[in-house]
Amino acid sequence: MKVWILLGVMLVTGSAMARSTSDSLLVALNKVIERREEFTKPKLDRLEDLHRQLSGPNGRDDQFRFLVLQNLSDEYKAFIYDSAFANIQRLQLLARKIDDPVKIAYAKVKLGFILLSSGMFKETIDSLGGLQVRGLPDSIRVDYYSILARTYYDLGDFDRDGFYTPRYTAMGNKYVDSAKALCKPNDYNFLYLSGLKNLKNENTSEALNNLNELMGHYPLTPHQLAVTASTLSYFYISRDETDQAINLLARAAIADIQSATKETAAMWSLAELLYNNGDVKNAYTFIQQAMEDAIFYGARQRKVQVGSVLPVIAAAKVHNVDEQRRLWLIYSTALTVLAVLVIVFAVVIFKQLKKLKRTEKALMEANTIKEEYIGYYFNINSEYLGKIEAFKKAVEMKLITKKLEDIKFIVNNINVKKEREELYFSFDKVFLKLFPDFISVFNSYFKEEDRIVLKEGQLMNTELRIFALIRMGIHDTEKIAKILDYSINTIYNYKARVKGKSIIPNEKFEQKIMEIQTI
């Protein structure tokens, strides 16, 4: 009897400790989500540097271009699908041009990884099906077999069919064994593939030993930690050991954000698990982040997976009365503070205008005020459009919950595109009034055949607008992308193309832009 009591106490104590660890990890994850842009910036800097290298003098050398495109593909592969796919296509074309069988095989294998990450199983198998790997370096062969193993395992998970799933699992096992045969015993790939195979074949104790060995005794990179922890979490989910699964998925999600990984399953799996566990607040935060990542990356299967869970969690959040009251209190307070700030700001502006009328200030101060005003004016309008978009999404969410269907008519009448066009026109007009020589000075930085010729009715085009924002002091590429409603990669391409044509050295181009004077 005493033994049973002791075991009961140990189980309760262990469960309480696991929950405490889960709570701490969820708090840490929320903080990391708040800092996600900080973790994304180094990747964006690396991407910008790689794009700069491609457009530089060394970019004409095929071997150098292959190396840069290889690095670009690695940076993009778990970050943005479209960019990763485009760079892999360029890598394949260059490999064929160089006519190097190893490089051709390498590019094909990398394409397989991108296709699999986007949920394109058939395309992955078709892409890798005709590849002859005999004689290739072991590193390429390991990747080849590992990708095919994952493809067949994922197909089995997707189908969940009594007839086909065992066949897909058997195919996955075959490719895992081929990959393991090329790995060093007890290295990361060997242990992870062993754990994955054991897990898929329900050899739970062996899988647990393999994956715990990695988690406890290997110096894993953030990405390796995320993959290993996510895989291990499925073991605990299958055994209904929820707290352990939450701990692992939270660690995986933190590692994904810290490594700027957007193609990830940890965040949405964690959200679903927390929702089933009654933690709607955290579940809603994490499922929103999962959808943001899925949209950013462009993963088809991830959007479907997250989209199937998001409405359920959102509906639960809407029906949570206490949460609704808290939100309304926050919104009301925020609106009150905003109204007070607007009034204070209006009074300050009014007093400043009266003061300017009464006194004759130096023109240098007026120029500074004008520069600050246009930057402020444009950012305020951009934020206003962002609020319209957020309002539209919020209203459509209510429509999903079948609450206020009559709002849909109002929402559909919001023409964000028209608002943006008017905003751009206003910005162009005000900017050129303050910088009337901007276009002529800008064009003087190029040969005559490369100068910008505007269409009839245009005040500025996208290229001019990007560098007009830079002249206003907005140097952050991500902010420029948000203001102009382009992707970050598109802004990089615009900037690189303009600088590449200029007679000014690339590193001095933006400095010359900043030297353009106001009236």
Coordinates of C-alpha atoms in Angstrom, one line a residue:
M1 CA 0.0 0.0 0.0
K2 CA 2.8 2.4 0.9
V3 CA 4.5 1.6 -2.4
W4 CA 1.4 2.6 -4.3
I5 CA 1.1 5.8 -2.4
L6 CA 4.7 6.7 -3.0
L7 CA 4.3 6.0 -6.8
G8 CA 1.3 8.2 -6.8
V9 CA 3.1 11.1 -5.1
M10 CA 6.0 10.7 -7.6
L11 CA 3.7 10.8 -10.6
V12 CA 1.9 13.9 -9.3
T13 CA 5.2 15.6 -8.4
G14 CA 6.6 14.8 -11.9
S15 CA 3.5 16.0 -13.6
A16 CA 3.6 19.3 -11.6
M17 CA 7.3 19.8 -12.5
A18 CA 6.6 19.1 -16.2
R19 CA 3.7 21.7 -16.2
S20 CA 6.0 24.3 -14.5
T21 CA 8.6 23.7 -17.2
S22 CA 5.9 24.0 -19.9
D23 CA 4.7 27.4 -18.4
S24 CA 8.3 28.7 -18.3
L25 CA 8.9 27.6 -21.9
L26 CA 5.6 29.2 -23.1
V27 CA 6.5 32.5 -21.5
A28 CA 10.0 32.3 -23.2
L29 CA 8.3 31.5 -26.5
N30 CA 6.0 34.5 -26.3
K31 CA 9.0 36.8 -25.6
V32 CA 10.9 35.3 -28.5
I33 CA 7.9 35.9 -30.8
E34 CA 8.0 39.6 -29.8
R35 CA 11.7 39.7 -30.9
R36 CA 11.2 37.7 -34.1
E37 CA 12.2 40.6 -36.3
E38 CA 15.5 40.9 -34.4
F39 CA 16.3 37.2 -35.3
T40 CA 15.2 37.7 -38.9
K41 CA 17.4 40.7 -39.5
P42 CA 20.8 38.8 -39.7
K43 CA 19.3 36.5 -42.4
L44 CA 18.0 39.5 -44.4
D45 CA 21.5 41.1 -44.1
R46 CA 23.1 37.9 -45.4
L47 CA 20.6 37.7 -48.3
E48 CA 21.3 41.3 -49.2
D49 CA 25.0 40.7 -49.1
L50 CA 24.6 37.6 -51.4
H51 CA 22.5 39.5 -53.9
R52 CA 25.1 42.2 -53.9
Q53 CA 27.8 39.7 -54.6
L54 CA 25.8 38.3 -57.6
S55 CA 25.5 41.8 -59.1
G56 CA 29.2 42.6 -58.3
P57 CA 32.2 42.2 -60.6
N58 CA 32.9 38.6 -59.5
G59 CA 29.3 37.7 -60.4
R60 CA 30.3 37.0 -64.0
D61 CA 32.4 34.0 -63.1
D62 CA 30.3 30.8 -63.3
Q63 CA 32.0 29.0 -60.4
F64 CA 31.7 32.0 -58.2
R65 CA 28.0 32.5 -59.2
F66 CA 27.3 28.8 -58.4
L67 CA 28.7 29.2 -54.9
V68 CA 26.7 32.3 -54.3
L69 CA 23.5 30.8 -55.7
Q70 CA 24.2 27.7 -53.5
N71 CA 24.4 29.9 -50.4
L72 CA 21.3 31.8 -51.5
S73 CA 19.4 28.6 -51.9
D74 CA 20.5 27.4 -48.4
E75 CA 19.4 30.8 -46.9
Y76 CA 16.0 30.7 -48.7
K77 CA 15.1 27.0 -48.4
A78 CA 13.3 27.3 -45.1
F79 CA 12.6 31.0 -45.3
I80 CA 10.7 31.9 -48.6
Y81 CA 9.6 29.1 -51.0
D82 CA 9.2 31.3 -54.1
S83 CA 12.7 32.7 -53.7
A84 CA 14.2 29.3 -52.9
F85 CA 12.6 27.7 -55.9
A86 CA 13.7 30.6 -58.2
N87 CA 17.3 30.3 -57.0
I88 CA 17.3 26.5 -57.4
Q89 CA 16.1 26.9 -61.0
R90 CA 19.0 29.4 -61.6
L91 CA 21.4 26.9 -59.9
Q92 CA 20.2 24.1 -62.2
L93 CA 20.7 26.2 -65.3
L94 CA 24.2 27.2 -64.2
A95 CA 25.1 23.6 -63.3
R96 CA 24.1 22.5 -66.8
K97 CA 26.0 25.4 -68.3
I98 CA 29.1 24.4 -66.4
D99 CA 28.4 20.8 -67.4
D100 CA 29.5 19.4 -64.0
P101 CA 27.6 16.1 -63.1
V102 CA 28.1 16.6 -59.4
K103 CA 26.8 20.2 -59.5
I104 CA 23.8 19.0 -61.6
A105 CA 23.0 16.3 -59.1
Y106 CA 23.4 18.7 -56.2
A107 CA 21.0 21.2 -57.7
K108 CA 18.4 18.4 -58.3
V109 CA 18.6 17.2 -54.7
K110 CA 18.2 20.7 -53.4
L111 CA 15.1 21.1 -55.6
G112 CA 13.7 17.9 -54.1
F113 CA 14.1 19.4 -50.6
I114 CA 12.3 22.6 -51.6
L115 CA 9.4 20.7 -53.3
L116 CA 9.0 18.4 -50.3
S117 CA 9.0 21.4 -47.9
S118 CA 6.1 22.9 -49.9
G119 CA 4.1 19.7 -49.7
M120 CA 4.6 18.7 -53.4
F121 CA 5.1 15.0 -52.9
K122 CA 4.6 13.9 -56.5
E123 CA 6.9 16.6 -57.8
T124 CA 9.6 15.6 -55.3
I125 CA 9.5 12.0 -56.5
D126 CA 9.4 13.0 -60.1
S127 CA 12.3 15.4 -59.7
L128 CA 14.6 12.8 -58.0
G129 CA 13.3 9.7 -59.8
G130 CA 15.7 9.8 -62.7
L131 CA 18.8 10.8 -60.8
Q132 CA 21.7 8.4 -60.8
V133 CA 23.5 8.8 -57.5
R134 CA 26.1 6.1 -57.9
G135 CA 29.6 7.7 -57.8
L136 CA 28.3 11.0 -56.3
P137 CA 29.8 12.3 -53.1
D138 CA 28.4 10.8 -49.9
S139 CA 27.0 14.1 -48.7
I140 CA 24.7 14.4 -51.8
R141 CA 23.7 10.7 -51.6
V142 CA 22.8 11.1 -47.9
D143 CA 20.6 14.1 -48.7
Y144 CA 19.0 12.3 -51.7
Y145 CA 18.1 9.2 -49.7
S146 CA 17.0 11.3 -46.7
I147 CA 14.6 13.4 -48.8
L148 CA 13.0 10.4 -50.4
A149 CA 12.6 8.7 -47.0
R150 CA 10.9 11.8 -45.7
T151 CA 8.7 12.0 -48.8
Y152 CA 7.3 8.5 -48.4
Y153 CA 6.9 8.8 -44.6
D154 CA 5.0 12.1 -45.1
L155 CA 2.9 10.5 -47.8
G156 CA 2.0 7.8 -45.3
D157 CA 1.1 10.3 -42.6
F158 CA -1.0 12.3 -45.1
D159 CA -2.9 9.3 -46.5
R160 CA -3.4 7.4 -43.2
D161 CA -4.7 4.5 -45.2
G162 CA -4.6 0.9 -44.1
F163 CA -3.5 -0.3 -47.6
Y164 CA -1.1 2.5 -48.8
T165 CA 0.5 3.8 -45.6
P166 CA 2.4 0.5 -44.9
R167 CA 3.7 0.5 -48.4
Y168 CA 4.9 4.1 -48.1
T169 CA 6.5 3.3 -44.7
A170 CA 8.3 0.4 -46.3
M171 CA 9.7 2.7 -49.0
G172 CA 10.7 5.2 -46.5
N173 CA 12.5 2.5 -44.5
K174 CA 14.4 1.4 -47.6
Y175 CA 15.7 4.9 -48.3
V176 CA 16.6 5.5 -44.6
D177 CA 18.7 2.4 -44.6
S178 CA 20.5 3.6 -47.7
A179 CA 21.2 7.0 -46.1
K180 CA 22.4 5.4 -42.8
A181 CA 24.8 3.2 -44.7
L182 CA 26.6 6.3 -45.9
C183 CA 26.7 8.0 -42.4
K184 CA 29.3 7.7 -39.7
P185 CA 27.9 5.6 -36.8
N186 CA 26.5 7.8 -34.0
D187 CA 26.8 11.1 -36.0
Y188 CA 23.7 13.4 -36.1
N189 CA 22.3 12.1 -39.4
F190 CA 22.7 8.4 -38.3
L191 CA 21.0 8.9 -35.0
Y192 CA 18.2 11.1 -36.3
L193 CA 17.4 8.8 -39.2
S194 CA 17.4 5.8 -36.8
G195 CA 15.0 7.6 -34.5
L196 CA 12.8 8.6 -37.4
K197 CA 12.6 5.1 -38.7
N198 CA 12.0 3.5 -35.3
L199 CA 9.2 6.1 -34.7
K200 CA 7.5 5.4 -38.0
N201 CA 7.7 1.7 -37.3
E202 CA 6.4 2.0 -33.7
N203 CA 9.7 0.8 -32.2
T204 CA 9.0 3.4 -29.5
S205 CA 11.7 2.5 -27.0
E206 CA 14.5 2.5 -29.7
A207 CA 13.2 5.8 -31.1
L208 CA 13.2 7.4 -27.7
N209 CA 16.8 6.2 -27.1
N210 CA 18.0 7.6 -30.4
L211 CA 16.3 11.0 -30.1
N212 CA 17.0 11.5 -26.4
E213 CA 20.7 10.7 -27.2
L214 CA 20.7 13.6 -29.7
M215 CA 18.8 16.0 -27.4
G216 CA 21.0 15.2 -24.4
H217 CA 24.5 14.6 -25.6
Y218 CA 25.0 16.4 -29.0
P219 CA 25.8 20.1 -29.7
L220 CA 22.9 20.7 -32.0
T221 CA 22.4 23.7 -34.2
P222 CA 19.1 25.6 -33.6
H223 CA 17.6 24.0 -36.8
Q224 CA 18.7 20.5 -35.7
L225 CA 17.3 21.1 -32.3
A226 CA 14.0 22.1 -33.8
V227 CA 13.8 19.1 -36.1
T228 CA 14.8 16.6 -33.4
A229 CA 12.5 18.1 -30.7
S230 CA 9.5 18.2 -33.1
T231 CA 10.1 14.5 -34.1
L232 CA 10.5 13.4 -30.5
S233 CA 7.3 15.3 -29.5
Y234 CA 5.2 12.9 -31.7
F235 CA 6.3 10.0 -29.4
Y236 CA 4.8 11.7 -26.4
I237 CA 1.7 12.9 -28.2
S238 CA 1.0 9.2 -29.2
R239 CA 1.2 8.3 -25.5
D240 CA -0.9 11.3 -24.4
E241 CA 2.0 12.7 -22.3
T242 CA 0.9 16.2 -23.2
D243 CA 3.2 18.2 -20.9
Q244 CA 6.4 16.5 -22.3
A245 CA 5.1 17.1 -25.9
I246 CA 4.4 20.8 -25.1
N247 CA 7.9 21.2 -23.7
L248 CA 9.5 19.8 -26.8
L249 CA 7.3 21.7 -29.3
A250 CA 7.9 25.0 -27.4
R251 CA 11.7 24.4 -27.6
A252 CA 11.4 23.6 -31.3
A253 CA 9.3 26.7 -31.9
I254 CA 11.9 28.9 -30.1
A255 CA 14.7 27.4 -32.1
D256 CA 12.8 27.9 -35.3
I257 CA 12.3 31.6 -34.6
Q258 CA 15.9 32.1 -33.5
S259 CA 17.1 30.5 -36.7
A260 CA 14.6 32.5 -38.8
T261 CA 13.0 29.3 -40.0
K262 CA 9.5 29.9 -41.5
E263 CA 8.9 26.4 -42.9
T264 CA 8.0 24.7 -39.6
A265 CA 5.4 22.4 -38.1
A266 CA 6.3 23.0 -34.4
M267 CA 4.3 26.2 -33.9
W268 CA 0.9 25.0 -35.3
S269 CA 1.3 21.5 -33.6
L270 CA 1.9 23.3 -30.3
A271 CA -1.1 25.6 -30.8
E272 CA -3.4 22.6 -31.5
L273 CA -2.0 20.7 -28.5
L274 CA -2.5 23.8 -26.2
Y275 CA -6.1 24.3 -27.5
N276 CA -6.9 20.7 -26.8
N277 CA -5.4 21.2 -23.3
G278 CA -7.6 24.3 -22.6
D279 CA -5.0 27.0 -23.1
V280 CA -6.9 29.1 -25.7
K281 CA -4.9 32.3 -25.1
N282 CA -1.5 30.8 -26.0
A283 CA -3.0 28.6 -28.7
Y284 CA -4.5 31.7 -30.4
T285 CA -1.2 33.5 -30.3
F286 CA 0.8 30.6 -31.6
I287 CA -1.7 29.6 -34.4
Q288 CA -1.6 33.2 -35.6
Q289 CA 2.2 33.1 -35.7
A290 CA 2.0 29.7 -37.5
M291 CA -0.2 31.2 -40.2
E292 CA 2.0 34.2 -40.6
D293 CA 5.0 31.9 -41.1
A294 CA 3.1 29.7 -43.5
I295 CA 2.0 32.7 -45.6
F296 CA 5.5 34.2 -45.5
Y297 CA 7.1 30.9 -46.6
G298 CA 4.4 29.9 -49.1
A299 CA 4.1 26.3 -47.9
R300 CA 0.9 24.8 -49.4
Q301 CA 0.4 22.0 -47.0
R302 CA 1.3 24.1 -44.0
K303 CA -1.4 26.7 -45.0
V304 CA -4.0 23.9 -45.2
Q305 CA -2.9 22.4 -41.9
V306 CA -2.9 25.7 -40.1
G307 CA -6.1 26.9 -41.8
S308 CA -8.0 23.8 -40.6
V309 CA -7.1 24.7 -36.9
L310 CA -7.1 28.5 -37.0
P311 CA -10.9 29.0 -37.2
V312 CA -11.6 26.6 -34.4
I313 CA -9.1 28.3 -32.0
A314 CA -10.3 31.7 -33.1
A315 CA -13.9 30.8 -32.4
A316 CA -13.0 29.5 -29.0
K317 CA -11.2 32.8 -28.3
V318 CA -14.2 34.9 -29.4
H319 CA -16.5 32.9 -27.1
N320 CA -14.2 33.5 -24.2
V321 CA -16.2 36.2 -22.3
D322 CA -13.5 37.2 -19.9
E323 CA -10.9 37.5 -22.7
Q324 CA -13.4 39.6 -24.7
R325 CA -13.9 42.0 -21.8
R326 CA -10.2 42.3 -21.3
L327 CA -9.7 43.1 -25.0
W328 CA -12.4 45.7 -25.1
L329 CA -10.9 47.4 -22.1
I330 CA -7.5 47.5 -23.8
Y331 CA -9.0 48.8 -27.0
S332 CA -11.1 51.4 -25.2
T333 CA -8.1 52.6 -23.2
A334 CA -5.9 52.6 -26.4
L335 CA -8.5 54.6 -28.3
T336 CA -8.9 57.1 -25.4
V337 CA -5.1 57.5 -25.2
L338 CA -5.0 57.9 -29.0
A339 CA -7.7 60.5 -29.0
V340 CA -5.9 62.5 -26.2
L341 CA -2.6 62.3 -28.2
V342 CA -4.4 63.5 -31.4
I343 CA -5.9 66.4 -29.5
V344 CA -2.5 67.3 -27.9
F345 CA -0.8 66.9 -31.2
A346 CA -3.4 69.1 -32.9
V347 CA -2.9 71.8 -30.2
V348 CA 0.9 71.6 -30.5
I349 CA 0.7 72.0 -34.3
F350 CA -1.8 74.9 -34.0
K351 CA 0.5 76.7 -31.6
Q352 CA 3.5 76.1 -33.8
L353 CA 1.7 77.4 -36.9
K354 CA 0.7 80.6 -35.0
K355 CA 4.2 81.0 -33.8
L356 CA 5.6 80.6 -37.3
K357 CA 3.2 83.2 -38.6
R358 CA 4.3 85.7 -36.0
T359 CA 8.0 85.2 -36.3
E360 CA 10.5 85.0 -39.1
K361 CA 12.5 81.9 -38.6
A362 CA 15.6 80.9 -40.6
L363 CA 14.9 79.0 -43.8
M364 CA 17.2 76.2 -42.6
E365 CA 14.8 75.3 -39.8
A366 CA 11.9 75.4 -42.2
N367 CA 13.6 72.9 -44.5
T368 CA 14.2 70.5 -41.5
I369 CA 10.5 70.8 -40.5
K370 CA 9.4 70.0 -44.1
E371 CA 11.6 66.9 -44.3
E372 CA 10.3 65.6 -40.9
Y373 CA 6.8 66.4 -41.9
I374 CA 6.7 64.5 -45.2
G375 CA 8.3 61.5 -43.5
Y376 CA 5.7 61.6 -40.7
Y377 CA 2.8 62.2 -43.2
F378 CA 3.7 59.2 -45.3
N379 CA 4.2 56.9 -42.3
I380 CA 0.9 57.9 -40.7
N381 CA -1.0 57.2 -44.0
S382 CA 0.8 53.9 -44.3
E383 CA -0.2 52.9 -40.7
Y384 CA -3.7 54.0 -41.5
L385 CA -3.8 51.6 -44.5
G386 CA -2.4 48.9 -42.3
K387 CA -5.3 49.5 -39.8
I388 CA -7.8 49.2 -42.6
E389 CA -6.3 45.8 -43.6
A390 CA -6.3 44.6 -39.9
F391 CA -9.9 45.8 -39.6
K392 CA -10.9 43.9 -42.7
K393 CA -9.3 40.7 -41.4
A394 CA -11.0 41.1 -38.0
V395 CA -14.4 41.6 -39.5
E396 CA -14.0 38.6 -41.8
M397 CA -13.0 36.5 -38.8
K398 CA -16.3 37.4 -37.2
L399 CA -18.0 36.4 -40.4
I400 CA -16.3 33.0 -40.1
T401 CA -17.9 32.6 -36.7
K402 CA -21.3 33.5 -38.3
K403 CA -21.9 36.4 -36.0
L404 CA -22.2 39.6 -38.0
E405 CA -22.8 38.7 -41.6
D406 CA -24.1 42.1 -42.5
I407 CA -20.6 43.6 -41.9
K408 CA -19.3 41.7 -44.9
F409 CA -20.9 44.2 -47.3
I410 CA -19.1 47.1 -45.6
V411 CA -15.8 45.2 -45.6
N412 CA -16.0 44.4 -49.3
N413 CA -16.4 48.1 -50.0
I414 CA -13.0 48.9 -48.6
N415 CA -10.7 49.5 -51.6
V416 CA -7.2 49.2 -50.2
K417 CA -5.6 49.3 -53.6
K418 CA -7.3 52.6 -54.4
E419 CA -6.2 54.0 -51.1
R420 CA -2.6 53.0 -51.7
E421 CA -2.6 54.6 -55.2
E422 CA -4.0 57.8 -53.8
L423 CA -1.4 57.7 -51.0
Y424 CA 1.4 57.1 -53.5
F425 CA 0.2 60.0 -55.7
S426 CA 0.0 62.3 -52.6
F427 CA 3.5 61.3 -51.5
D428 CA 4.9 61.9 -55.0
K429 CA 3.3 65.3 -55.2
V430 CA 4.4 66.5 -51.8
F431 CA 7.9 65.0 -52.1
L432 CA 8.6 66.6 -55.5
K433 CA 7.3 69.9 -54.2
L434 CA 10.0 69.7 -51.5
F435 CA 12.6 68.1 -53.7
P436 CA 11.9 69.6 -57.2
D437 CA 15.3 68.6 -58.6
F438 CA 15.2 65.0 -57.2
I439 CA 14.5 63.3 -60.5
S440 CA 17.0 65.3 -62.6
V441 CA 19.8 64.8 -60.0
F442 CA 18.9 61.1 -59.7
N443 CA 19.1 60.7 -63.4
S444 CA 22.5 62.4 -63.5
Y445 CA 23.9 59.4 -61.7
F446 CA 23.3 57.3 -64.8
K447 CA 24.3 57.2 -68.4
E448 CA 21.8 58.8 -70.7
E449 CA 20.5 55.4 -72.0
D450 CA 19.9 54.2 -68.4
R451 CA 18.0 57.2 -67.1
I452 CA 14.4 56.9 -66.0
V453 CA 11.8 58.2 -68.4
L454 CA 8.4 58.5 -66.7
K455 CA 5.2 57.6 -68.5
E456 CA 2.6 60.3 -69.2
G457 CA 0.7 61.1 -66.0
Q458 CA 3.4 59.6 -63.7
L459 CA 5.1 61.7 -61.1
M460 CA 7.4 59.0 -59.9
N461 CA 7.8 55.2 -60.5
T462 CA 8.7 52.4 -58.1
E463 CA 12.5 52.9 -58.4
L464 CA 12.3 56.6 -57.7
R465 CA 9.9 56.0 -54.8
I466 CA 12.2 53.5 -53.1
F467 CA 15.1 56.0 -53.2
A468 CA 12.8 58.9 -52.2
L469 CA 11.9 57.0 -49.0
I470 CA 15.7 56.5 -48.4
R471 CA 16.2 60.2 -48.9
M472 CA 13.5 60.8 -46.2
G473 CA 15.6 58.7 -43.8
I474 CA 13.8 55.3 -44.2
H475 CA 16.7 52.9 -44.7
D476 CA 15.1 49.7 -43.4
T477 CA 14.4 47.5 -46.4
E478 CA 11.6 45.7 -44.5
K479 CA 9.8 49.0 -43.8
I480 CA 10.1 50.2 -47.4
A481 CA 8.7 46.8 -48.5
K482 CA 5.7 47.3 -46.1
I483 CA 5.1 50.9 -47.2
L484 CA 5.2 50.1 -50.9
D485 CA 3.4 46.7 -50.6
Y486 CA 6.2 44.7 -52.1
S487 CA 8.1 41.7 -50.8
I488 CA 11.5 42.3 -49.2
N489 CA 13.1 40.3 -52.0
T490 CA 11.5 42.6 -54.6
I491 CA 12.9 45.7 -53.0
Y492 CA 16.3 44.1 -52.9
N493 CA 16.1 43.4 -56.6
Y494 CA 15.0 46.9 -57.4
K495 CA 17.8 48.4 -55.4
A496 CA 20.4 46.1 -56.8
R497 CA 19.3 46.7 -60.4
V498 CA 19.3 50.5 -60.0
K499 CA 22.7 50.5 -58.3
G500 CA 24.1 48.1 -60.9
K501 CA 23.3 50.6 -63.7
S502 CA 24.6 53.7 -61.9
I503 CA 27.9 55.4 -62.7
I504 CA 28.3 55.8 -58.9
P505 CA 30.0 53.0 -56.9
N506 CA 27.3 50.8 -55.3
E507 CA 28.6 51.5 -51.7
K508 CA 28.3 55.3 -52.3
F509 CA 25.0 55.4 -54.2
E510 CA 22.7 55.9 -51.2
Q511 CA 25.1 58.5 -49.7
K512 CA 24.7 60.5 -53.0
I513 CA 20.9 60.2 -52.7
M514 CA 21.1 61.7 -49.2
E515 CA 23.0 64.7 -50.6
I516 CA 20.1 65.8 -52.9
Q517 CA 18.9 69.1 -51.4
T518 CA 15.4 70.5 -50.8
I519 CA 14.2 73.8 -52.2

